[in-house]
CSV table of C-alpha atoms in Angstrom, one decimal:
chain,number,residue,atom,x,y,z
A,1,UNK,CA,16.2,-8.2,-14.2
A,2,UNK,CA,15.6,-11.6,-12.7
A,3,UNK,CA,19.4,-12.5,-12.8
A,4,UNK,CA,20.3,-9.2,-11.0
A,5,UNK,CA,17.4,-9.7,-8.5
A,6,UNK,CA,18.6,-13.2,-7.6
A,7,UNK,CA,22.0,-11.8,-6.7
A,8,UNK,CA,20.5,-9.1,-4.5
A,9,UNK,CA,18.1,-11.3,-2.6
A,10,UNK,CA,18.8,-13.3,0.6
A,11,UNK,CA,19.7,-17.0,0.5
A,12,UNK,CA,16.6,-19.1,-0.2
A,13,UNK,CA,14.5,-16.3,-1.6
A,14,UNK,CA,13.8,-16.1,-5.4
A,15,UNK,CA,12.4,-13.4,-7.6
A,16,UNK,CA,9.8,-16.0,-8.7
A,17,UNK,CA,8.1,-15.6,-5.3
A,18,UNK,CA,6.4,-12.3,-6.2
A,19,UNK,CA,7.0,-9.1,-8.2
A,20,UNK,CA,8.1,-7.2,-5.0
A,21,UNK,CA,11.3,-9.3,-5.0
A,22,UNK,CA,12.0,-8.7,-8.6
A,23,UNK,CA,11.4,-4.9,-8.7
A,24,UNK,CA,12.6,-4.3,-5.2
A,25,UNK,CA,16.1,-5.4,-6.0
A,26,UNK,CA,16.6,-2.4,-8.2
A,27,UNK,CA,15.5,0.0,-5.5
A,28,UNK,CA,18.1,-1.7,-3.2
A,29,UNK,CA,20.8,-1.4,-5.9
A,30,UNK,CA,20.0,2.3,-6.4
A,31,UNK,CA,20.3,3.1,-2.7
A,32,UNK,CA,23.6,1.1,-2.5
A,33,UNK,CA,25.0,3.2,-5.4
A,34,UNK,CA,23.9,6.4,-3.6
A,35,UNK,CA,25.9,5.3,-0.6
A,36,UNK,CA,28.8,4.5,-2.9
A,37,UNK,CA,28.6,8.1,-4.3
A,38,UNK,CA,28.9,9.5,-0.8
A,39,UNK,CA,31.9,7.3,-0.1
A,40,UNK,CA,33.5,8.4,-3.3
A,41,UNK,CA,33.0,12.0,-2.6
A,42,UNK,CA,34.7,11.6,0.8
A,43,UNK,CA,37.6,9.4,-0.3
A,44,UNK,CA,38.3,10.8,-3.8
A,45,UNK,CA,36.5,14.2,-3.9
A,46,UNK,CA,38.6,15.5,-6.9
A,47,UNK,CA,37.7,12.5,-9.1
A,48,UNK,CA,34.7,14.1,-10.9
A,49,UNK,CA,34.6,11.3,-13.6
A,50,UNK,CA,34.1,8.7,-10.9
A,51,UNK,CA,31.3,10.6,-9.3
A,52,UNK,CA,29.6,11.2,-12.6
A,53,UNK,CA,29.9,7.5,-13.5
A,54,UNK,CA,28.4,6.4,-10.2
A,55,UNK,CA,25.5,8.8,-10.7
A,56,UNK,CA,24.9,7.5,-14.2
A,57,UNK,CA,24.7,3.9,-13.1
A,58,UNK,CA,22.5,4.8,-10.2
A,59,UNK,CA,20.2,6.7,-12.6
A,60,UNK,CA,20.1,3.7,-14.8
A,61,UNK,CA,19.2,1.3,-11.9
A,62,UNK,CA,16.4,3.7,-10.9
A,63,UNK,CA,15.1,3.8,-14.5
A,64,UNK,CA,15.0,0.0,-14.6
A,65,UNK,CA,13.1,-0.1,-11.4
A,66,UNK,CA,10.6,2.5,-12.7
A,67,UNK,CA,10.1,0.5,-15.9
A,68,UNK,CA,9.4,-2.7,-13.8
A,69,UNK,CA,7.0,-0.8,-11.6
A,70,UNK,CA,5.2,0.7,-14.5
A,71,UNK,CA,4.7,-2.8,-16.1
A,72,UNK,CA,3.4,-4.3,-12.9
A,73,UNK,CA,1.0,-1.5,-12.1
A,74,UNK,CA,-0.2,-1.3,-15.7
A,75,UNK,CA,-1.3,-5.0,-15.5
A,76,UNK,CA,-3.0,-4.3,-12.1
A,77,UNK,CA,-4.8,-1.3,-13.7
A,78,UNK,CA,-6.0,-3.5,-16.6
A,79,UNK,CA,-7.2,-6.2,-14.3
A,80,UNK,CA,-9.0,-3.7,-12.1
A,81,UNK,CA,-11.1,-2.6,-15.0
A,82,UNK,CA,-12.0,-6.2,-15.8
A,83,UNK,CA,-13.3,-6.8,-12.3
A,84,UNK,CA,-15.4,-3.7,-11.9
A,85,UNK,CA,-18.5,-5.3,-13.4
A,86,UNK,CA,-18.2,-8.2,-10.9
A,87,UNK,CA,-18.1,-6.0,-7.8
A,88,UNK,CA,-21.5,-6.7,-6.2
A,89,UNK,CA,-20.1,-8.9,-3.5
A,90,UNK,CA,-17.6,-6.2,-2.6
A,91,UNK,CA,-20.3,-3.6,-2.5
A,92,UNK,CA,-22.4,-5.7,-0.2
A,93,UNK,CA,-19.4,-6.3,2.2
A,94,UNK,CA,-18.4,-2.7,2.3
A,95,UNK,CA,-22.0,-1.7,3.1
A,96,UNK,CA,-22.3,-4.3,5.8
A,97,UNK,CA,-19.1,-3.1,7.5
A,98,UNK,CA,-20.3,0.5,7.6
A,99,UNK,CA,-23.8,-0.2,8.7
A,100,UNK,CA,-22.7,-2.7,11.5
A,101,UNK,CA,-20.9,-0.1,13.5
A,102,UNK,CA,-21.5,3.4,14.7
A,103,UNK,CA,-18.8,6.1,14.6
A,104,UNK,CA,-15.8,6.3,12.3
A,105,UNK,CA,-14.7,3.3,10.2
A,106,UNK,CA,-11.1,3.1,9.0
A,107,UNK,CA,-10.1,0.9,6.0
A,108,UNK,CA,-6.5,0.1,5.5
A,109,UNK,CA,-5.7,-1.3,2.1
A,110,UNK,CA,-2.5,-3.1,1.0
A,111,UNK,CA,-3.5,-3.5,-2.6
A,112,UNK,CA,-2.5,-1.0,-5.2
A,113,UNK,CA,-5.7,-1.2,-7.2
A,114,UNK,CA,-8.7,1.1,-7.0
A,115,UNK,CA,-11.3,-1.6,-6.5
A,116,UNK,CA,-12.0,-0.9,-2.9
A,117,UNK,CA,-12.2,2.9,-3.5
A,118,UNK,CA,-14.6,2.3,-6.4
A,119,UNK,CA,-16.8,0.1,-4.2
A,120,UNK,CA,-16.8,2.8,-1.4
A,121,UNK,CA,-17.7,5.5,-3.9
A,122,UNK,CA,-20.6,3.3,-5.0
A,123,UNK,CA,-21.8,2.7,-1.4
A,124,UNK,CA,-21.1,6.0,0.3
A,125,UNK,CA,-21.7,9.6,-0.4
A,126,UNK,CA,-18.5,11.5,-1.3
A,127,UNK,CA,-19.1,13.7,1.7
A,128,UNK,CA,-18.7,10.7,4.0
A,129,UNK,CA,-15.4,9.5,2.6
A,130,UNK,CA,-11.8,10.6,2.9
A,131,UNK,CA,-8.6,9.1,1.5
A,132,UNK,CA,-5.1,10.5,1.2
A,133,UNK,CA,-6.1,13.0,-1.6
A,134,UNK,CA,-6.6,16.5,-0.4
A,135,UNK,CA,-9.6,18.0,-2.3
A,136,UNK,CA,-8.6,21.5,-1.2
A,137,UNK,CA,-5.3,21.7,-3.0
A,138,UNK,CA,-4.0,21.0,-6.5
A,139,UNK,CA,-0.5,20.6,-7.9
A,140,UNK,CA,0.7,20.8,-11.5
A,141,UNK,CA,2.4,17.8,-13.1
A,142,UNK,CA,3.3,16.8,-16.6
A,143,UNK,CA,1.8,13.5,-17.9
A,144,UNK,CA,1.7,11.5,-21.1
A,145,UNK,CA,4.0,13.4,-23.5
A,146,UNK,CA,4.9,16.3,-21.3
A,147,UNK,CA,1.2,17.4,-21.0
A,148,UNK,CA,0.7,19.8,-18.1
A,149,UNK,CA,-2.2,18.8,-15.8
A,150,UNK,CA,-3.6,20.1,-12.5
A,151,UNK,CA,-4.4,17.3,-10.1
A,152,UNK,CA,-5.2,16.7,-6.5
A,153,UNK,CA,-2.4,17.0,-4.0
A,154,UNK,CA,-1.9,14.4,-1.3
A,155,UNK,CA,-2.6,15.3,2.4
A,156,UNK,CA,0.5,16.3,4.2
A,157,UNK,CA,-0.3,15.5,7.9
A,158,UNK,CA,-3.0,14.2,10.2
A,159,UNK,CA,-4.6,17.7,10.5
A,160,UNK,CA,-5.5,17.6,6.8
A,161,UNK,CA,-8.0,14.8,7.3
A,162,UNK,CA,-11.6,16.3,7.9
A,163,UNK,CA,-13.0,15.1,11.2
A,164,UNK,CA,-16.5,15.3,9.8
A,165,UNK,CA,-16.0,12.3,7.4
A,166,UNK,CA,-17.0,9.0,8.9
A,167,UNK,CA,-15.3,6.7,6.5
A,168,UNK,CA,-11.5,6.8,5.9
A,169,UNK,CA,-9.5,4.8,3.3
A,170,UNK,CA,-5.8,4.5,3.7
A,171,UNK,CA,-3.6,2.9,1.0
A,172,UNK,CA,-0.7,1.8,3.3
A,173,UNK,CA,1.6,0.9,0.5
A,174,UNK,CA,0.4,3.4,-2.1
A,175,UNK,CA,-1.9,3.2,-5.0
A,176,UNK,CA,-2.1,3.2,-8.8
A,177,UNK,CA,-3.2,6.8,-8.5
A,178,UNK,CA,-0.5,8.1,-6.1
A,179,UNK,CA,2.5,9.7,-7.9
A,180,UNK,CA,5.6,11.7,-6.9
A,181,UNK,CA,8.1,13.8,-8.8
A,182,UNK,CA,11.9,13.1,-8.8
A,183,UNK,CA,12.9,15.4,-5.9
A,184,UNK,CA,9.8,14.4,-3.9
A,185,UNK,CA,8.5,18.0,-3.7
A,186,UNK,CA,5.2,17.1,-5.3
A,187,UNK,CA,2.9,14.2,-4.3
A,188,UNK,CA,-0.3,13.9,-6.3
A,189,UNK,CA,-3.3,11.7,-7.0
A,190,UNK,CA,-3.8,11.2,-10.7
A,191,UNK,CA,-7.3,10.5,-12.0
A,192,UNK,CA,-8.0,6.8,-12.7
A,193,UNK,CA,-9.2,7.6,-16.2
A,194,UNK,CA,-5.8,9.1,-17.0
A,195,UNK,CA,-4.2,5.7,-16.2
A,196,UNK,CA,-6.7,3.6,-18.1
A,197,UNK,CA,-5.5,4.6,-21.6
A,198,UNK,CA,-1.9,3.3,-21.0
A,199,UNK,CA,-0.2,6.4,-22.2
A,200,UNK,CA,0.9,7.4,-18.8
A,201,UNK,CA,2.5,4.0,-18.1
A,202,UNK,CA,4.4,4.3,-21.4
A,203,UNK,CA,5.4,7.9,-20.5
A,204,UNK,CA,7.2,6.5,-17.4
A,205,UNK,CA,9.2,4.1,-19.6
A,206,UNK,CA,10.0,6.8,-22.2
A,207,UNK,CA,10.8,9.5,-19.6
A,208,UNK,CA,8.1,11.9,-20.9
A,209,UNK,CA,6.5,12.6,-17.5
A,210,UNK,CA,7.8,14.3,-14.4
A,211,UNK,CA,6.1,11.9,-12.0
A,212,UNK,CA,6.5,8.3,-11.1
A,213,UNK,CA,4.3,5.9,-9.1
A,214,UNK,CA,4.4,6.3,-5.3
A,215,UNK,CA,4.1,2.7,-4.1
A,216,UNK,CA,6.0,0.4,-1.8
A,217,UNK,CA,7.4,-2.3,-4.1
A,218,UNK,CA,10.5,-3.4,-2.1
A,219,UNK,CA,12.1,-6.5,-0.9
A,220,UNK,CA,11.4,-7.4,2.8
A,221,UNK,CA,14.7,-5.9,4.0
A,222,UNK,CA,14.0,-2.5,2.5
A,223,UNK,CA,10.2,-2.3,3.1
A,224,UNK,CA,10.5,-0.9,6.7
A,225,UNK,CA,12.6,2.0,5.4
A,226,UNK,CA,10.0,2.7,2.6
A,227,UNK,CA,7.0,2.8,4.9
A,228,UNK,CA,8.8,5.2,7.2
A,229,UNK,CA,8.9,7.7,4.4
A,230,UNK,CA,6.0,10.1,3.3
A,231,UNK,CA,3.3,9.5,2.1
A,232,UNK,CA,3.3,5.9,3.5
A,233,UNK,CA,4.3,7.1,6.9
A,234,UNK,CA,1.2,9.3,7.1
A,235,UNK,CA,-1.0,6.3,6.0
A,236,UNK,CA,0.5,4.1,8.7
A,237,UNK,CA,0.1,6.9,11.3
A,238,UNK,CA,-3.5,7.4,10.5
A,239,UNK,CA,-4.3,3.6,10.4
A,240,UNK,CA,-2.5,3.1,13.7
A,241,UNK,CA,-4.7,5.8,15.2
A,242,UNK,CA,-7.7,4.0,13.7
A,243,UNK,CA,-6.7,0.7,15.3
A,244,UNK,CA,-6.2,2.4,18.7
A,245,UNK,CA,-9.7,3.9,18.7
A,246,UNK,CA,-11.5,0.7,17.4
A,247,UNK,CA,-12.7,-2.2,19.5
A,248,UNK,CA,-13.4,-4.4,16.4
A,249,UNK,CA,-10.7,-5.3,13.9
A,250,UNK,CA,-11.6,-7.0,10.6
A,251,UNK,CA,-8.7,-8.4,8.6
A,252,UNK,CA,-9.5,-9.8,5.1
A,253,UNK,CA,-7.1,-11.6,2.7
A,254,UNK,CA,-3.9,-10.8,4.6
A,255,UNK,CA,-1.1,-13.4,4.8
A,256,UNK,CA,0.4,-11.9,8.0
A,257,UNK,CA,3.8,-12.0,6.3
A,258,UNK,CA,4.4,-8.3,6.0
A,259,UNK,CA,6.8,-7.2,8.8
A,260,UNK,CA,5.8,-3.5,9.1
A,261,UNK,CA,2.1,-4.3,9.1
A,262,UNK,CA,2.6,-7.0,11.7
A,263,UNK,CA,4.6,-4.6,13.9
A,264,UNK,CA,1.9,-2.0,13.7
A,265,UNK,CA,-0.8,-4.6,14.6
A,266,UNK,CA,1.2,-6.0,17.5
A,267,UNK,CA,2.3,-2.6,18.8
A,268,UNK,CA,-1.3,-1.4,19.1
A,269,UNK,CA,-2.7,-4.7,20.2
A,270,UNK,CA,-0.2,-5.1,23.1
A,271,UNK,CA,-1.0,-1.5,24.3
A,272,UNK,CA,-4.8,-2.2,24.4
A,273,UNK,CA,-6.3,-2.3,27.9
A,274,UNK,CA,-8.8,-4.8,26.6
A,275,UNK,CA,-8.3,-7.1,23.6
A,276,UNK,CA,-10.2,-5.9,20.5
A,277,UNK,CA,-12.6,-8.4,18.9
A,278,UNK,CA,-10.8,-9.6,15.8
A,279,UNK,CA,-12.2,-11.5,12.8
A,280,UNK,CA,-9.7,-12.7,10.3
A,281,UNK,CA,-11.2,-13.7,6.9
A,282,UNK,CA,-9.0,-15.9,4.7
A,283,UNK,CA,-9.5,-18.7,2.1
A,284,UNK,CA,-8.0,-22.1,3.0
A,285,UNK,CA,-5.7,-23.2,5.8
A,286,UNK,CA,-3.2,-20.4,5.6
A,287,UNK,CA,-2.4,-18.5,7.7
A,288,UNK,CA,-2.6,-20.8,10.7
A,289,UNK,CA,-4.0,-19.6,14.0
A,290,UNK,CA,-0.5,-19.7,15.4
A,291,UNK,CA,0.8,-17.4,12.7
A,292,UNK,CA,-2.0,-15.0,13.3
A,293,UNK,CA,-1.4,-15.1,17.1
A,294,UNK,CA,2.3,-14.5,16.6
A,295,UNK,CA,1.6,-11.5,14.4
A,296,UNK,CA,-0.4,-9.9,17.2
A,297,UNK,CA,2.3,-10.7,19.8
A,298,UNK,CA,0.1,-13.3,21.5
A,299,UNK,CA,2.2,-16.2,23.0
A,300,UNK,CA,1.6,-19.6,24.5
A,301,UNK,CA,1.6,-18.1,28.0
A,302,UNK,CA,-1.3,-15.8,27.1
A,303,UNK,CA,-3.8,-18.6,27.0
A,304,UNK,CA,-6.5,-19.4,24.4
A,305,UNK,CA,-7.0,-16.7,21.8
A,306,UNK,CA,-10.6,-17.9,21.0
A,307,UNK,CA,-12.0,-15.3,23.4
A,308,UNK,CA,-11.0,-12.5,21.0
A,309,UNK,CA,-9.9,-14.1,17.7
A,310,UNK,CA,-12.2,-15.7,15.2
A,311,UNK,CA,-10.9,-17.0,11.8
A,312,UNK,CA,-13.2,-17.6,8.8
A,313,UNK,CA,-11.6,-19.7,6.1
A,314,UNK,CA,-14.3,-19.6,3.4
A,315,UNK,CA,-13.3,-16.3,1.9
A,316,UNK,CA,-14.8,-12.8,1.9
A,317,UNK,CA,-17.8,-13.2,-0.4
A,318,UNK,CA,-20.9,-13.4,1.8
A,319,UNK,CA,-18.9,-13.4,5.0
A,320,UNK,CA,-21.4,-10.9,6.4
A,321,UNK,CA,-24.1,-13.6,6.3
A,322,UNK,CA,-22.2,-16.1,8.4
A,323,UNK,CA,-22.3,-17.0,12.1
A,324,UNK,CA,-18.7,-15.7,12.4
A,325,UNK,CA,-19.9,-12.3,11.4
A,326,UNK,CA,-22.7,-12.3,13.8
A,327,UNK,CA,-20.3,-13.2,16.6
A,328,UNK,CA,-17.9,-10.5,15.4
A,329,UNK,CA,-20.5,-7.6,15.5
A,330,UNK,CA,-22.3,-8.7,18.6
């Protein structure tokens, strides 16, 4: 996998950088082969053996990608369980965010794990919280060893989000619990406990389930295409609306290296009549203030960003007890 990924990546980028580079290469190869199939059907439409061979190789590339994704997400699932007992700091922070502001609060999450969701379920009443899962509808999928299971469907559009719920959680790049079938006619949220026993991850690798994880695990060149597809497009749409209606933006643990996310931030920021108050919480010297400013579309001619941008470099734990936080919420 690493050798093929190295061939598919741009110059200077290695699959050792992160698992998105490794797994994303196979998504790219699969799409290339799909284009090759179209070309073959146009140039040699009578060569059925060629078309069959291309489809077989494309299916194999997709299977390799699914196997890689299942291993990556299985590890994340295991680590999520390990951190649950050490979540007091996260509970305190989530509570501070919600109680510091009136009106709706929108969380956008780039992680695939369920740690933030678990913290929010601990802090809030279920009647206050909405994520991409539609509690009104179920769909039938087969899991583990072809076991049929009725699970929650994902919301289809903005009108499916209940306006009465004050807290909204949007997994912009998918979640451990978001799954899709092969022809993309079913999008479902699987229960976390179903994923904890490992059988479902093994079922992906053995091909004994009709769904696969719905996550954005792609190299940078392909990521923009992925986030333009449902269900990620809906999460981006709803988060963008949240940014537009908010005058306070809190950004925690983000590298500012994700092009689609940066584009969304800058698009909304540059359209604001007044700059929102922004607090960026990181750990250490990265990202620099200049990198953050560039992500928002703020240039040297725009002056000093300190009037709207504060950067805390001591990490998220206890940030709600700092002077930076008091400045942010005042």
